[in-house]
XYZ file of C-alpha atoms in Angstrom:
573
model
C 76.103 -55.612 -89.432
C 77.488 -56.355 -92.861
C 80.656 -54.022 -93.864
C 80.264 -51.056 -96.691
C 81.632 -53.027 -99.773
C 79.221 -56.188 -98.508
C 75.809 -54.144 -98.140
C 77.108 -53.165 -101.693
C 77.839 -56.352 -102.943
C 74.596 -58.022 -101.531
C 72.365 -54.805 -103.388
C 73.926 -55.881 -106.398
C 73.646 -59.578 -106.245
C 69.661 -59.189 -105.895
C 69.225 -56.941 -108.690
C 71.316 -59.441 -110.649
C 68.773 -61.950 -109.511
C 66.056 -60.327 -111.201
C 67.892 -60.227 -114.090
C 66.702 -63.414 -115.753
C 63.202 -62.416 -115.122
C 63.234 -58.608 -116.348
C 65.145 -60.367 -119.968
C 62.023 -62.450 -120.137
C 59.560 -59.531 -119.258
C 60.466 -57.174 -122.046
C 60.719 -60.423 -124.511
C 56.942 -60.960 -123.776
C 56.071 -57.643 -124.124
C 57.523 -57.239 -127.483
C 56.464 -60.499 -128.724
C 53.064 -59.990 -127.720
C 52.747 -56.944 -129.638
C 54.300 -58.205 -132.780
C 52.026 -61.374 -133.027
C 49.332 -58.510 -132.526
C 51.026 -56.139 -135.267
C 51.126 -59.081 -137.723
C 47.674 -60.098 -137.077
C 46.303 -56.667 -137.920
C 49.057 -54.875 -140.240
C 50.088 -57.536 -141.962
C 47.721 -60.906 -142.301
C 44.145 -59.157 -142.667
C 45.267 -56.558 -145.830
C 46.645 -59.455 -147.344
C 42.535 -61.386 -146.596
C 41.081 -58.313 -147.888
C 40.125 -57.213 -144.466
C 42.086 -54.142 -144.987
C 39.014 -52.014 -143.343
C 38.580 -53.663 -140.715
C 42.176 -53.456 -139.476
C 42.269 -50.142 -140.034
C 39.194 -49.246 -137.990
C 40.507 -50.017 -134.486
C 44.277 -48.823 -135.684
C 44.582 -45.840 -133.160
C 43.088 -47.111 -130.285
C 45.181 -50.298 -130.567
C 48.556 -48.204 -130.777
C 47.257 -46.180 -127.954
C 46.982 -49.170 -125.586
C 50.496 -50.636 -126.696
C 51.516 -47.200 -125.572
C 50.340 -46.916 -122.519
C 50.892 -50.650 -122.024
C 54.957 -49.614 -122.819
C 54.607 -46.491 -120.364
C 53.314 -49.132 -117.632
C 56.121 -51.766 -117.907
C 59.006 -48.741 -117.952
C 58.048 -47.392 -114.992
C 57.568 -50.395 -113.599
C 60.678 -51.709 -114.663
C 62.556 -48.480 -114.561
C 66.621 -48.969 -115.814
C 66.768 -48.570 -119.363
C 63.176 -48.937 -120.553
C 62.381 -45.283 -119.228
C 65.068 -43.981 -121.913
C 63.229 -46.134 -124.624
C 60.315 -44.712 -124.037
C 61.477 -40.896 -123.859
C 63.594 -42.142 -127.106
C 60.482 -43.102 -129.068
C 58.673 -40.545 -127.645
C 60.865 -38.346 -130.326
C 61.511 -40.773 -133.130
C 58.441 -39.203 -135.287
C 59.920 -40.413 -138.343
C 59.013 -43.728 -137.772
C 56.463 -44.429 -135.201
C 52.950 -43.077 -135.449
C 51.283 -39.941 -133.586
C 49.280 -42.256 -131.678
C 52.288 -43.840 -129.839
C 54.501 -40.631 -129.538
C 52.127 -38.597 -127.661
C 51.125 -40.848 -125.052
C 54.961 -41.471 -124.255
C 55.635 -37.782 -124.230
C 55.044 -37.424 -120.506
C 57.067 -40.198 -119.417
C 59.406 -38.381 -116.870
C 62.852 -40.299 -115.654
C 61.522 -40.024 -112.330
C 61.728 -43.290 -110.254
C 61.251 -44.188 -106.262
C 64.919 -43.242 -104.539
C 67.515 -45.566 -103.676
C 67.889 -45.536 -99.479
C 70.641 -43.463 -98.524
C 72.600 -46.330 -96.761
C 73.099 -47.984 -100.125
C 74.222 -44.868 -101.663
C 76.499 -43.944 -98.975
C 77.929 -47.676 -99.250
C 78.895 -47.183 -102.845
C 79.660 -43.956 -102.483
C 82.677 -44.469 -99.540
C 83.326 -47.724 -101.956
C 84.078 -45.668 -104.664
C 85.976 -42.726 -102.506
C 87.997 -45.048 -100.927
C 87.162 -42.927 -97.477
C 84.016 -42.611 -95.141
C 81.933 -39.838 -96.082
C 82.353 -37.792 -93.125
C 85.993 -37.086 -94.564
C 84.887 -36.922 -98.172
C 82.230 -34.102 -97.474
C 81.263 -32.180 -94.436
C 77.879 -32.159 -95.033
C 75.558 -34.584 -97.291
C 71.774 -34.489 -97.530
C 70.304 -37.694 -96.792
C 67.368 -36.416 -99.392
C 68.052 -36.908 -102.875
C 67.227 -33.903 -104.796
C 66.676 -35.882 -107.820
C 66.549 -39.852 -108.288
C 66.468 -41.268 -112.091
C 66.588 -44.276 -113.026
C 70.380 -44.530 -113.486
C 71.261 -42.376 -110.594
C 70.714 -40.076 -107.771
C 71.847 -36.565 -106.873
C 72.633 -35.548 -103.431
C 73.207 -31.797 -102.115
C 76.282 -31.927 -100.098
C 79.196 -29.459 -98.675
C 83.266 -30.020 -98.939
C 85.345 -30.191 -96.600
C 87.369 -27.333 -95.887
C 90.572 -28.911 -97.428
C 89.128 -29.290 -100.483
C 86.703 -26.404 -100.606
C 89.762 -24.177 -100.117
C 91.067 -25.879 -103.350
C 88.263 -25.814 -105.480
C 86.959 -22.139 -104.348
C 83.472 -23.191 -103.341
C 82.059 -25.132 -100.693
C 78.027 -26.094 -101.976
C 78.391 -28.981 -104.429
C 75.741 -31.896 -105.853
C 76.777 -35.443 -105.668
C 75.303 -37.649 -108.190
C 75.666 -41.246 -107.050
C 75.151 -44.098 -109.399
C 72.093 -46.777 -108.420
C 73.858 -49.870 -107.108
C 73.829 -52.485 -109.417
C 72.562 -50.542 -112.678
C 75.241 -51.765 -114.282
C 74.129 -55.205 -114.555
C 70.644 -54.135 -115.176
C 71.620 -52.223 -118.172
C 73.433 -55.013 -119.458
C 69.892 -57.211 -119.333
C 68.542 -54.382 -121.170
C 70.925 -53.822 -123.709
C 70.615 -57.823 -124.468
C 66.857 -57.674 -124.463
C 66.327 -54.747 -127.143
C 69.437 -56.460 -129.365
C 66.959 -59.723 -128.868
C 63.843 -57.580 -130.455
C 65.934 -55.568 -132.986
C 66.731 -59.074 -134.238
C 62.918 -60.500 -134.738
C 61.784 -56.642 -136.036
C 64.977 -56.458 -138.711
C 63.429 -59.865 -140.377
C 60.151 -57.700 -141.276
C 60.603 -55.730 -144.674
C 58.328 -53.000 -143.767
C 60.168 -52.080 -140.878
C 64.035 -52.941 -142.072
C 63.098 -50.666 -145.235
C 62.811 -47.470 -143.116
C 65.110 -48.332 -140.047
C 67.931 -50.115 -139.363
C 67.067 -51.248 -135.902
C 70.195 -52.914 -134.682
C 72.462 -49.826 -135.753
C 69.745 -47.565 -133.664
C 69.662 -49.963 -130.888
C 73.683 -49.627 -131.062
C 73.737 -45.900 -130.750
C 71.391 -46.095 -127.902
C 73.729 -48.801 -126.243
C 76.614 -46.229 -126.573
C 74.759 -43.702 -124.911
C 73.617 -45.483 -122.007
C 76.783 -47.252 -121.385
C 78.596 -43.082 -120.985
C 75.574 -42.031 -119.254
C 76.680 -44.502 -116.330
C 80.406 -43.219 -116.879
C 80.472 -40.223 -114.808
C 84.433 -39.471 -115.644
C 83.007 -39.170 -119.017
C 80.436 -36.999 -117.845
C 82.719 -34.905 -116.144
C 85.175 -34.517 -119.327
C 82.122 -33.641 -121.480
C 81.217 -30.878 -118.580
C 84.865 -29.136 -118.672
C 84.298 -29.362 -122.776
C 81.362 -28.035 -122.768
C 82.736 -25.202 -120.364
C 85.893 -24.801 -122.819
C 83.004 -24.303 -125.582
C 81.039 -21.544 -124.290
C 84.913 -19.816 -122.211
C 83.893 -16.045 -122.973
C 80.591 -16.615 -123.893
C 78.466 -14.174 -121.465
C 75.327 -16.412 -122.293
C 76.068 -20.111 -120.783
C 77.443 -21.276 -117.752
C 78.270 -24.668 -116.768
C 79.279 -25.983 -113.130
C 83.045 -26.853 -112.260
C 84.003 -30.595 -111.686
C 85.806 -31.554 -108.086
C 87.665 -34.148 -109.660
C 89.215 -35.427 -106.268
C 85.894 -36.968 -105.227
C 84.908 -37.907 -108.416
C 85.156 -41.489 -110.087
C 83.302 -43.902 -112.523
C 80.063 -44.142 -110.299
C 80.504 -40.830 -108.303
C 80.371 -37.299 -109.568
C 80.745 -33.997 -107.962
C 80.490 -30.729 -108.929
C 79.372 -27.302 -108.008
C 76.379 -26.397 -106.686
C 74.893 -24.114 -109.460
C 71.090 -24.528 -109.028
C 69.164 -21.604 -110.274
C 65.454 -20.781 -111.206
C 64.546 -23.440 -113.607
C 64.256 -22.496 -117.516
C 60.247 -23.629 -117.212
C 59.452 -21.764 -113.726
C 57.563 -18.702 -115.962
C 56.510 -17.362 -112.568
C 59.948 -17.516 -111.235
C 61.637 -15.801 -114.058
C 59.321 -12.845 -113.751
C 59.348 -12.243 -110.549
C 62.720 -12.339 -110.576
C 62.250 -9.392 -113.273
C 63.625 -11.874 -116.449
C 61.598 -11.718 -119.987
C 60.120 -15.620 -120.679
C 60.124 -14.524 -124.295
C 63.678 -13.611 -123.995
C 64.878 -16.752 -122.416
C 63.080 -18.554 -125.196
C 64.934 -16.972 -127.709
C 68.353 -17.348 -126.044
C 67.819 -21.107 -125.601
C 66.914 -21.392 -128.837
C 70.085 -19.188 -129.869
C 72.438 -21.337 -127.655
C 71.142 -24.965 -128.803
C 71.386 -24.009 -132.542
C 75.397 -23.175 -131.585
C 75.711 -26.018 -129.896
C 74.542 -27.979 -133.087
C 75.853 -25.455 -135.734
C 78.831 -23.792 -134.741
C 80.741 -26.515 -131.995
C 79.101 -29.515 -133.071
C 78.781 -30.431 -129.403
C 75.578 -30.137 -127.686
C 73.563 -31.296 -124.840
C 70.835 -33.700 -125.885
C 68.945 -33.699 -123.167
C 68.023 -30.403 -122.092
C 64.607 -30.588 -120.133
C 63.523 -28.356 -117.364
C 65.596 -29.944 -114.754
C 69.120 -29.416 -116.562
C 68.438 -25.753 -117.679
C 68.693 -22.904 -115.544
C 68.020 -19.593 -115.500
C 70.660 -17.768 -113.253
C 70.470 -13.977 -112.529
C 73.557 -12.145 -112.809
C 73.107 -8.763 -111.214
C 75.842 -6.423 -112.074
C 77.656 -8.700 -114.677
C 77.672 -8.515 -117.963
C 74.411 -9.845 -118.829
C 71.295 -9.804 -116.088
C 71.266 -13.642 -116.470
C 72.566 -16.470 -117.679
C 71.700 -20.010 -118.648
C 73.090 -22.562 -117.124
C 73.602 -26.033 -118.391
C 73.815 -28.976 -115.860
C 73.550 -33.078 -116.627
C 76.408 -33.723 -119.280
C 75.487 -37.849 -118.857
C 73.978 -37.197 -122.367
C 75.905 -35.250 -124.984
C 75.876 -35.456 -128.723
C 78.565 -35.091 -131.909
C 77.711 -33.602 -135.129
C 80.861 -34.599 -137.339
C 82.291 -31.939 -139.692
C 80.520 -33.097 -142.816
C 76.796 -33.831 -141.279
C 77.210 -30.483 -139.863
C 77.577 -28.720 -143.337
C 74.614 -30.875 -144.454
C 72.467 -29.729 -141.439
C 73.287 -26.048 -142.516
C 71.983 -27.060 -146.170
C 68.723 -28.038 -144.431
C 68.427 -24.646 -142.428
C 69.196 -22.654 -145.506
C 66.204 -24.054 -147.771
C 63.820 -24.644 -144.704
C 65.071 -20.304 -144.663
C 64.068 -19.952 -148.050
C 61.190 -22.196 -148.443
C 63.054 -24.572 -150.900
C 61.317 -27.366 -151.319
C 63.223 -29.425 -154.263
C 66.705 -28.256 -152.185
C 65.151 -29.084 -149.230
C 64.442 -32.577 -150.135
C 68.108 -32.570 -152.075
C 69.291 -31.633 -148.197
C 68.037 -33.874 -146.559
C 68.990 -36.938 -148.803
C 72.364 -35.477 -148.102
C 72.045 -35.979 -144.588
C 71.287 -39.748 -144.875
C 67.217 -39.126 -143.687
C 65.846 -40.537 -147.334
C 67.708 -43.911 -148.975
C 68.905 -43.506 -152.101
C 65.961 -45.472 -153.709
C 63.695 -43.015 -152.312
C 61.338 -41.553 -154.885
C 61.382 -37.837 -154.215
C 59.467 -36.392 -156.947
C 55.924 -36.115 -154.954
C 57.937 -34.954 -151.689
C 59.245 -31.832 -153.607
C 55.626 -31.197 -154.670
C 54.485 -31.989 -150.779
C 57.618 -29.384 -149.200
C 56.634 -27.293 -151.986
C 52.468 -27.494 -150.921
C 53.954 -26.832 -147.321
C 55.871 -23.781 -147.242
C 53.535 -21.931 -149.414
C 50.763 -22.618 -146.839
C 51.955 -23.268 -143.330
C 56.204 -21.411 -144.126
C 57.065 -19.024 -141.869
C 54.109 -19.558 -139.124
C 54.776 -19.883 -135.196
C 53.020 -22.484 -132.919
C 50.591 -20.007 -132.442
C 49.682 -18.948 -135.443
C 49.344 -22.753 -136.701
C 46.747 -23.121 -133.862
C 44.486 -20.627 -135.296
C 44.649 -22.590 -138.947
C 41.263 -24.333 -139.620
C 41.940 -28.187 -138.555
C 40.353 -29.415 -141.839
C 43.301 -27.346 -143.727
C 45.839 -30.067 -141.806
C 43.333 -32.765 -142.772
C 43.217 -31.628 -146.141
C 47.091 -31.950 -146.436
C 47.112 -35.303 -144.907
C 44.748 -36.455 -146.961
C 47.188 -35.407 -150.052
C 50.373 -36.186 -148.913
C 50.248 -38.751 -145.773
C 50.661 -41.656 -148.528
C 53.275 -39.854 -149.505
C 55.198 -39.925 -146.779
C 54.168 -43.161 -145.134
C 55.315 -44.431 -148.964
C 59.027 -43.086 -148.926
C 61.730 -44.878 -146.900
C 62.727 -42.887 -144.079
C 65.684 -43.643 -141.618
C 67.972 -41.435 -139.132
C 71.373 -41.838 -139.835
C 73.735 -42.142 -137.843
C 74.391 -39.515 -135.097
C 71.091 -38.193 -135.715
C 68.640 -39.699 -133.017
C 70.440 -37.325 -130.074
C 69.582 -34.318 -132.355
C 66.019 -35.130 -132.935
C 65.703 -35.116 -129.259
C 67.333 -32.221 -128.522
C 65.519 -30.190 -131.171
C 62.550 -31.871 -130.043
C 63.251 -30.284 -126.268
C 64.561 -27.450 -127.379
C 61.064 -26.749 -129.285
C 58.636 -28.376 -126.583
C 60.747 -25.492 -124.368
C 60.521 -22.233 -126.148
C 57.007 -22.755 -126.960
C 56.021 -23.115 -122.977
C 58.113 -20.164 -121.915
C 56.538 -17.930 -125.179
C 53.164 -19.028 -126.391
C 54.237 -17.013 -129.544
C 57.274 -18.262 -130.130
C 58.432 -19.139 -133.650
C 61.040 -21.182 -134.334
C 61.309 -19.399 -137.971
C 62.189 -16.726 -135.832
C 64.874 -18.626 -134.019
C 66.395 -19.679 -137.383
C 66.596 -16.368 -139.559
C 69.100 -14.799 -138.065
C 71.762 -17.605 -138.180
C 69.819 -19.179 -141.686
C 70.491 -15.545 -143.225
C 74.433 -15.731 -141.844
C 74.725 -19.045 -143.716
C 72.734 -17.352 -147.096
C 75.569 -14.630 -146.874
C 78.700 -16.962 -147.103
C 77.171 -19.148 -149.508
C 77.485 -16.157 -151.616
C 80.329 -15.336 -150.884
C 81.658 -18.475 -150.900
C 80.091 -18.661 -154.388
C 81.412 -15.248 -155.697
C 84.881 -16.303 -154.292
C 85.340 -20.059 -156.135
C 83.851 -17.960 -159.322
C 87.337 -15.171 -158.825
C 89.428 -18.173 -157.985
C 88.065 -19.819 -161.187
C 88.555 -16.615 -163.629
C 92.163 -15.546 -162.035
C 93.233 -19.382 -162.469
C 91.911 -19.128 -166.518
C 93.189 -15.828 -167.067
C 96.527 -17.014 -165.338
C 96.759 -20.096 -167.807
C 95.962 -17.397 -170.579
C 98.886 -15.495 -169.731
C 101.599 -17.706 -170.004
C 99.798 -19.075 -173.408
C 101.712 -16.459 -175.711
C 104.876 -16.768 -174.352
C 104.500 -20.979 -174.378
C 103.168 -20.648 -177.850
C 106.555 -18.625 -178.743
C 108.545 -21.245 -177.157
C 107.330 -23.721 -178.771
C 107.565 -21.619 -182.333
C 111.362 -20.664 -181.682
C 112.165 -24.641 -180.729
C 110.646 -25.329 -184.672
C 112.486 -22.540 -185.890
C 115.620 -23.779 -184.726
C 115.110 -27.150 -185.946
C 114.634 -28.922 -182.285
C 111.137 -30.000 -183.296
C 109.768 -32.407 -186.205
C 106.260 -31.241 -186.761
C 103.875 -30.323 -189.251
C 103.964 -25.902 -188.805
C 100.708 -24.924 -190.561
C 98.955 -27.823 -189.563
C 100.357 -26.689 -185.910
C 99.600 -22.898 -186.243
C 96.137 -23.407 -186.699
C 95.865 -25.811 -183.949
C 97.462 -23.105 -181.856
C 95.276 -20.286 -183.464
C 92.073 -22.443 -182.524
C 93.212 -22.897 -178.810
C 93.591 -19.207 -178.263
C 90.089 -19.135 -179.633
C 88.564 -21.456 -177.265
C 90.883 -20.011 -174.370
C 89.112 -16.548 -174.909
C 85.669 -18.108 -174.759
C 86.405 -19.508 -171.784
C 87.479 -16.669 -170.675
C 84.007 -14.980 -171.599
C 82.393 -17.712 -170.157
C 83.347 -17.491 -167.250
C 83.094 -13.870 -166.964
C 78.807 -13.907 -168.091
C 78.735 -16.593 -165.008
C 80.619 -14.429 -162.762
C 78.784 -10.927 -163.063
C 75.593 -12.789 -164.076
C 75.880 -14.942 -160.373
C 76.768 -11.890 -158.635
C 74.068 -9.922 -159.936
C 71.718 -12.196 -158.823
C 73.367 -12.245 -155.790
C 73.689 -8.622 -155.099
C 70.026 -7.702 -156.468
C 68.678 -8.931 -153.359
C 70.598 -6.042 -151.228
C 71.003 -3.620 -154.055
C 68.354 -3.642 -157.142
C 70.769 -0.917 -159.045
C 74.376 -2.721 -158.593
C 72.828 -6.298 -159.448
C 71.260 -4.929 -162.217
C 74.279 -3.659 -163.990
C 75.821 -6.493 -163.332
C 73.192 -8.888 -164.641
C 73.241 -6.605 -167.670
C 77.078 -6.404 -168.567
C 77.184 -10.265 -168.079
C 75.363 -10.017 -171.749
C 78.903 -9.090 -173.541
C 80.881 -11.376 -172.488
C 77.754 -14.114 -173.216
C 77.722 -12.853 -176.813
C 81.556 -13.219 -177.312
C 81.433 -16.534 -176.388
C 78.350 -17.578 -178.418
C 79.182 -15.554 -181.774
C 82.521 -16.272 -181.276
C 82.340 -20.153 -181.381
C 79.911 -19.489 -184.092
C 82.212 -17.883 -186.546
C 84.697 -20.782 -185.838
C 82.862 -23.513 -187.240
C 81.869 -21.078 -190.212
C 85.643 -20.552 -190.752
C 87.839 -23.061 -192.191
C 89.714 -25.941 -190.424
């Protein structure tokens, strides 16, 4: 019987194998399906058979769909994640393709357990009978990058770690190769798509194909995994809400991962959560809560938070009666410092149904090009809000259909027209704030995401104004501070002529002096009518009375500065 490391060896060799011939599968897909794109999208418009192209349109990019849902699970490895990746990426693909990849689960036939025990005592460096008392030759989960396997520690090392349960995730053998076929297979069709205008005008495909490639290659890095666990522990330290399990970092390597056992009533289990006496509604709005500080506040967040990496743990006599608890760190996101503070833009005029800033906001993030016309996309955000702002999922189900028809009608040009892309960073949010949606809305029928972002969108409205108010202060102190030392300058420079250190031309000087002060106290008043006029818009929306006044007494200074630069060019020079 072959040893550990050559049962490994040999599982690897035959995936390798197949190699060549998965490369050439997914080429033939894709090719297939461009020749049939450029038949119909491309060749008949241009033969005035623009109808008749049009006519079979969803049905065709139904089948492609389902054709692409077909060869992923057949082919499992990385083509699952394309599909759940697409399955989000609403900005450029149709309806028609999205939806019927929706359901596509990572959910593939398990690995036997003699292969996984191979590479896992490869990995350990020990057999597995010393690594863990106990494992479970059933897979609890099996993806198609890896398995998870509920085991027990030995006592050494559960007297170490302070729990004995634990879940071993063991990496497939020989993904690693297959996810390099992949990888070279989607660079291959990223390469023909990138030559065709129409699609390099709203997506850079090999950048997206890229980002993708970085996420796959530290979803099959489980030390990574296992740092971005602890950080996303260190996140949420003190944080009553979250929980996330500890990492055993003795057995733990590239391609083996352990860490506590914290499995819990799953975030989607409605019967579950009420019979164990928890609110759906509530959890709903907690998630909802925690993923927006994930992407607001730490600017580190789980992007893939489905049903199976969320749980719902109750917490009798702590704190809180439960807690959610985050598993699955394979797939974690960055917002840097400067997207975040655009993101925040977004929230605040999607808050206050700000249609012209919303579109400014999102051309901020990178979502529009710079050549994007935007002046019928205010008008369309604008159209939006004043209809559909402020409505849950289930109030939009009650809205007549033929309103939504009406709207395409108007504005779908529109927004096929303008040249979308996701910039980078941005395709791991879109999915989680996909899931996070798709989740709150099963756990609360009712649920409103507008609801969701008030209370943090009405945080941000409060410092902007006082962000505002403060860099008007900081401007008036700095002017009234140059003001200050003006005189005594001025007297410097008069005593320096009077003593003969300075050849100049006095009256010619004294006016020029005279006319400065002039200008210095009208931008003094200036900034004064911008200060209380600001803040009285500002405070009018918390208190009519104060902002009033202060709208009011902004008048003075507005007239000082107006009459006053009025009488100088009456005056003489």
């Amino acid at each position: 019987m072959p040893s550990a490391p050559a049962r490994v060896e040999q599982t690897a060799r035959a995936d390798a194998v197949g190699g060549r011939a998965r490369y050439r599968r997914i080429l033939r897909f894709a090719a297939r399906y461009m020749v049939q794109a450029w038949w119909y999208e491309l060749l008949l418009p241009r033969i005035g058979l623009s109808r008749l192209a049009a006519r079979g349109r969803p049905a065709r990019l139904r089948g492609i769909a389902r054709s692409f849902h077909g060869l992923a699970v057949s082919l499992g490895g990385l083509m699952i994640k394309v599909g759940q990746f697409m399955s989000s990426r609403l900005d450029v693909l149709p309806p028609e393709i999205t939806k019927e990849l929706e359901g596509l689960q990572d959910e593939v036939p398990a690995v036997a357990f003699a292969a996984i025990r191979a590479l896992a005592e490869e990995e350990l460096g020990v057999p597995l009978e010393r690594a863990y008392s106990f494992m479970d030759p059933v897979p609890v989960a099996a993806a198609s990058l890896g398995q998870a396997h509920r085991a027990r520690l030995s006592a050494e090392d559960a007297a170490d770690a302070g729990f004995v349960d634990v879940v071993v995730k063991v990496q497939r053998p020989g993904i690693a190769a297959i996810v390099d076929v992949d990888l070279a297979a989607l660079r291959r069709v990223a390469g023909w798509l990138s030559r065709v205008r129409v699609v390099a005008d709203h997506v850079d495909l090999p950048a997206l194909i890229e980002e993708f490639a970085q996420v796959c290659r530290q979803e099959i890095d489980y030390l990574a995994e296992a740092r971005n666990a602890e950080r996303f522990a260190e996140d949420f330290a003190g944080d009553p809400r979250v929980a996330a399990p500890e990492v055993v970092w003795e057995r733990t390597t590239r391609r083996v991962l352990t860490l506590a056992d914290v499995t819990a009533i799953k975030i989607n289990d409605v019967e579950g959560l009420r019979a164990a006496g928890i609110d759906p509604s509530a959890v709903a709005a907690e998630f909802a809560a925690v993923m927006f500080d994930q992407l607001f506040e730490h600017g580190f967040f789980h992007a893939d938070p489905h049903p199976g990496n969320v749980f719902v743990t109750p917490t009798p006599g702590g704190e809180r009666p439960w807690t959610l608890t985050f598993v699955d760190f394979g797939m974690m996101g960055e917002v840097p410092d400067r997207l975040r503070h655009d993101l925040q833009q977004v929230v605040i005029a999607v808050a206050s149904r700000n249609g012209p800033r919303l579109v400014d906001s999102i051309r901020d993030v990178g979502v529009l090009l710079p050549s994007a016309d935007t002046a019928e996309l205010e008008r369309a955000m604008t159209a939006l809000f004043a209809r559909f702002g402020g409505m849950g999922f289930a109030q939009l189900k009650e809205v007549d259909p033929r309103e939504f028809q009406a709207f395409a009608v108007e504005f779908g040009d529109v927004m096929r027209a303008l040249p979308f892309q996701l910039p980078e960073n941005f395709l791991l949010i879109v999915r989680a704030v996909s899931l996070t949606s798709g989740m709150c809305s099963g756990l609360d029928p009712d649920f409103n995401i507008w609801d969701a972002v008030e209370p943090y969108s009405a945080r941000l409205l409060r410092e902007e104004r006082g962000n505002l108010l403060e860099t008007i202060a900081k401007e008036a102190l700095s002017t009234a501070a140059i003001l200050a030392r003006l005189p005594r300058r001025l007297d410097d420079v008069v005593t320096r002529m009077e003593n003969g250190r300075l050849d100049v031309d006095v009256p010619r000087l004294e006016r020029r002096m005279r006319r400065l002060e002039r200008i210095g106290r009208r931008v003094v008043s200036a900034v004064l009518f911008a200060g209380l006029l600001i803040g009285g818009i500002l405070l009018r929306v918390d208190d009519v009375l104060v902002g009033t006044i202060l709208m009011a007494a902004s008048a003075v200074p507005l007239l000082h500065a107006v009459l006053a630069g009025a009488g100088e060019r009456r005056g003489p020079r």
